[in-house]
Coordinates of C-alpha atoms in Angstrom, one line a residue:
M1 CA 99.0 66.4 82.2
I2 CA 103.1 67.1 82.1
A3 CA 102.3 70.2 83.8
K4 CA 100.2 68.9 86.3
N5 CA 102.5 65.8 87.0
L6 CA 105.4 68.7 87.7
E7 CA 103.3 70.2 89.9
E8 CA 102.5 67.4 92.1
I9 CA 106.7 66.6 92.2
G10 CA 106.4 70.2 93.4
N11 CA 103.5 69.6 96.0
I12 CA 105.6 66.4 97.2
L13 CA 108.7 68.4 97.6
F14 CA 107.1 71.6 99.3
Q15 CA 105.6 69.2 102.0
Q16 CA 109.2 67.8 102.5
E17 CA 110.5 71.5 103.0
K18 CA 112.5 71.5 99.9
Y19 CA 111.9 74.6 98.8
D20 CA 114.4 75.2 96.0
D21 CA 113.5 72.1 94.6
A22 CA 109.5 72.6 94.6
L23 CA 110.1 76.1 93.1
N24 CA 111.7 74.9 90.0
F25 CA 109.3 72.0 89.7
Y26 CA 106.4 74.8 90.3
Q27 CA 108.0 76.9 87.7
Q28 CA 108.6 74.5 84.9
A29 CA 104.8 73.6 85.6
L30 CA 103.6 77.5 85.0
T31 CA 105.7 78.1 82.3
I32 CA 103.7 74.9 80.3
F33 CA 100.4 76.0 81.5
E34 CA 101.5 80.0 80.2
E35 CA 102.1 78.3 77.3
N36 CA 99.3 76.1 76.5
C37 CA 96.2 77.8 78.3
P38 CA 94.8 81.2 78.2
T39 CA 96.0 84.2 80.5
D40 CA 93.1 83.7 83.1
H41 CA 93.4 80.0 83.2
I42 CA 92.5 78.9 86.6
E43 CA 95.2 76.0 86.4
I44 CA 98.0 79.3 86.4
A45 CA 96.3 80.8 89.4
N46 CA 96.5 77.5 91.0
C47 CA 100.5 77.4 90.1
L48 CA 101.2 81.3 91.0
Q49 CA 99.5 80.4 94.7
E50 CA 101.6 77.4 94.9
I51 CA 104.8 79.5 94.1
A52 CA 103.9 82.2 96.5
L53 CA 103.6 79.8 99.4
V54 CA 107.0 78.4 98.5
W55 CA 108.3 82.2 98.8
N56 CA 106.3 82.4 101.9
S57 CA 107.9 79.6 103.3
K58 CA 111.4 81.1 102.7
A59 CA 110.5 84.2 104.2
D60 CA 110.7 86.3 101.3
Y61 CA 107.4 87.9 101.3
D62 CA 107.9 90.4 98.5
R63 CA 107.9 87.6 96.2
A64 CA 105.4 86.0 97.5
I65 CA 102.8 88.9 97.7
E66 CA 103.7 89.4 93.7
Y67 CA 102.9 85.9 92.8
F68 CA 100.0 86.1 95.0
E69 CA 98.7 89.4 93.6
R70 CA 99.1 87.5 90.4
C71 CA 97.0 84.9 91.3
L72 CA 94.4 86.8 92.5
C73 CA 93.9 89.0 89.6
I74 CA 93.4 85.7 87.5
R75 CA 90.9 84.2 90.0
E76 CA 88.9 87.7 90.1
T77 CA 88.8 87.5 86.5
S78 CA 87.6 83.8 86.2
L79 CA 85.9 83.0 88.9
S80 CA 82.6 84.2 90.4
L81 CA 83.5 87.0 93.2
D82 CA 81.4 84.9 95.7
D83 CA 84.0 81.8 95.3
P84 CA 85.7 81.1 98.4
V85 CA 88.8 80.9 96.6
I86 CA 88.8 84.5 96.1
T87 CA 88.6 85.4 99.8
D88 CA 91.0 82.6 100.9
T89 CA 94.0 84.6 98.4
L90 CA 92.8 88.0 99.7
L91 CA 93.3 86.6 103.8
K92 CA 96.5 85.4 102.4
L93 CA 97.6 88.3 101.0
S94 CA 96.5 90.3 104.0
L95 CA 98.5 87.8 106.5
I96 CA 101.9 88.3 104.2
Q97 CA 101.6 91.6 103.7
E98 CA 101.5 91.7 107.7
K99 CA 104.7 89.7 107.8
G100 CA 106.4 91.7 105.1
N101 CA 105.4 94.9 107.8
H102 CA 103.1 96.3 105.3
R103 CA 100.3 97.3 107.4
E104 CA 98.3 99.9 105.4
L105 CA 98.2 97.1 102.6
S106 CA 97.5 94.1 104.9
L107 CA 94.7 96.1 106.4
A108 CA 93.0 96.7 103.1
Y109 CA 93.1 93.2 101.9
E110 CA 91.3 92.4 105.3
I111 CA 89.0 94.6 104.9
N112 CA 88.0 93.7 101.4
Y113 CA 88.1 90.0 102.8
C114 CA 85.9 90.8 105.3
L115 CA 83.4 92.7 103.2
M116 CA 83.2 89.9 100.7
H117 CA 82.6 87.1 104.0
I118 CA 79.9 90.0 105.1
K119 CA 78.2 89.9 101.4
F120 CA 79.0 86.1 100.5
R121 CA 79.0 84.2 103.3
P122 CA 77.1 86.3 106.1
L123 CA 76.4 83.3 108.1
D124 CA 80.3 82.6 109.1
Q125 CA 79.9 85.0 111.9
I126 CA 82.6 83.6 113.8
T127 CA 84.9 84.3 110.8
I128 CA 83.7 87.6 110.7
G129 CA 84.0 88.4 113.8
D130 CA 87.8 87.3 113.6
S131 CA 88.1 89.5 110.8
F132 CA 86.8 92.2 112.9
S133 CA 89.5 91.6 115.3
R134 CA 92.3 91.2 112.8
I135 CA 91.5 94.7 112.0
G136 CA 91.1 96.1 115.0
Q137 CA 94.8 95.0 115.6
H138 CA 95.9 96.3 112.4
Y139 CA 94.2 99.6 113.2
E140 CA 95.8 99.4 116.9
H141 CA 99.5 98.7 114.8
L142 CA 99.1 102.2 112.8
N143 CA 98.3 104.0 116.5
E144 CA 94.2 104.3 115.5
L145 CA 93.3 103.7 118.7
K146 CA 89.6 104.7 118.4
L147 CA 89.4 102.9 115.1
A148 CA 91.0 99.7 116.8
I149 CA 88.3 100.1 119.8
D150 CA 85.8 100.2 117.1
Y151 CA 86.4 97.0 115.4
Y152 CA 87.1 95.1 118.5
K153 CA 83.9 96.1 119.8
R154 CA 82.4 94.8 116.5
A155 CA 83.9 91.6 117.0
L156 CA 83.2 91.4 120.7
S157 CA 79.6 91.6 119.6
V158 CA 79.5 88.5 117.1
F159 CA 81.5 86.5 119.7
Q160 CA 78.7 87.5 122.3
D161 CA 76.4 86.3 120.1
Y162 CA 78.0 83.1 119.1
L163 CA 80.4 82.0 121.6
P164 CA 80.3 81.0 125.8
E165 CA 81.0 83.9 127.9
W166 CA 84.6 82.3 129.0
H167 CA 85.8 81.4 125.5
E168 CA 89.0 82.9 124.7
R169 CA 88.3 85.2 122.1
R170 CA 85.8 87.7 124.1
I171 CA 87.8 87.4 126.8
N172 CA 90.8 88.7 124.8
M173 CA 88.2 91.7 122.5
E174 CA 86.7 92.9 126.4
L175 CA 90.5 92.9 127.1
N176 CA 91.7 94.8 124.6
I177 CA 88.5 97.5 125.0
E178 CA 89.8 97.7 128.0
R179 CA 92.9 98.4 127.4
L180 CA 92.7 100.6 124.7
S181 CA 89.8 102.7 126.3
K182 CA 92.1 103.6 129.1
E183 CA 95.0 104.7 126.6
T184 CA 93.1 106.6 124.7
T185 CA 91.4 108.8 128.1
I186 CA 94.9 109.5 129.4

């Protein structure tokens, strides 16, 4: 109960953008959780995520990644693989790895995120299309233009099935494919 209260105070401070104070309360909560719960307890994972979010807000991406990776390990051990919390954690890791300029690692997390969505949430097609688009962006930044085009085409295929033709996502994918197709033929 004390740890949860400390975590709640941390949440309030985080919302007020008092990151150092929030971090202090989250660390206290984490210490109590680690002393009183099994190492794979979900409350530990949740507290690790809160700490990771603080580090992300402070633009210390390496520390944010460290805490998110610990969080992910616990969640993969404690939860069913089809739990949406796991895919959400993978997406957060991908986005933070990208902010930290770790493109290859970001790509790996994004691919895992996408594969888990395809396997466990196949009806969530727009989200899968968005993931294909982000994978294409990663490949484009890594100068793997043919792979980028392939994933942009996958995203476009999803968007054509589920979005109107005037939708920004469809138009962006069409423009990306056209632009990269010209670059690869030069």
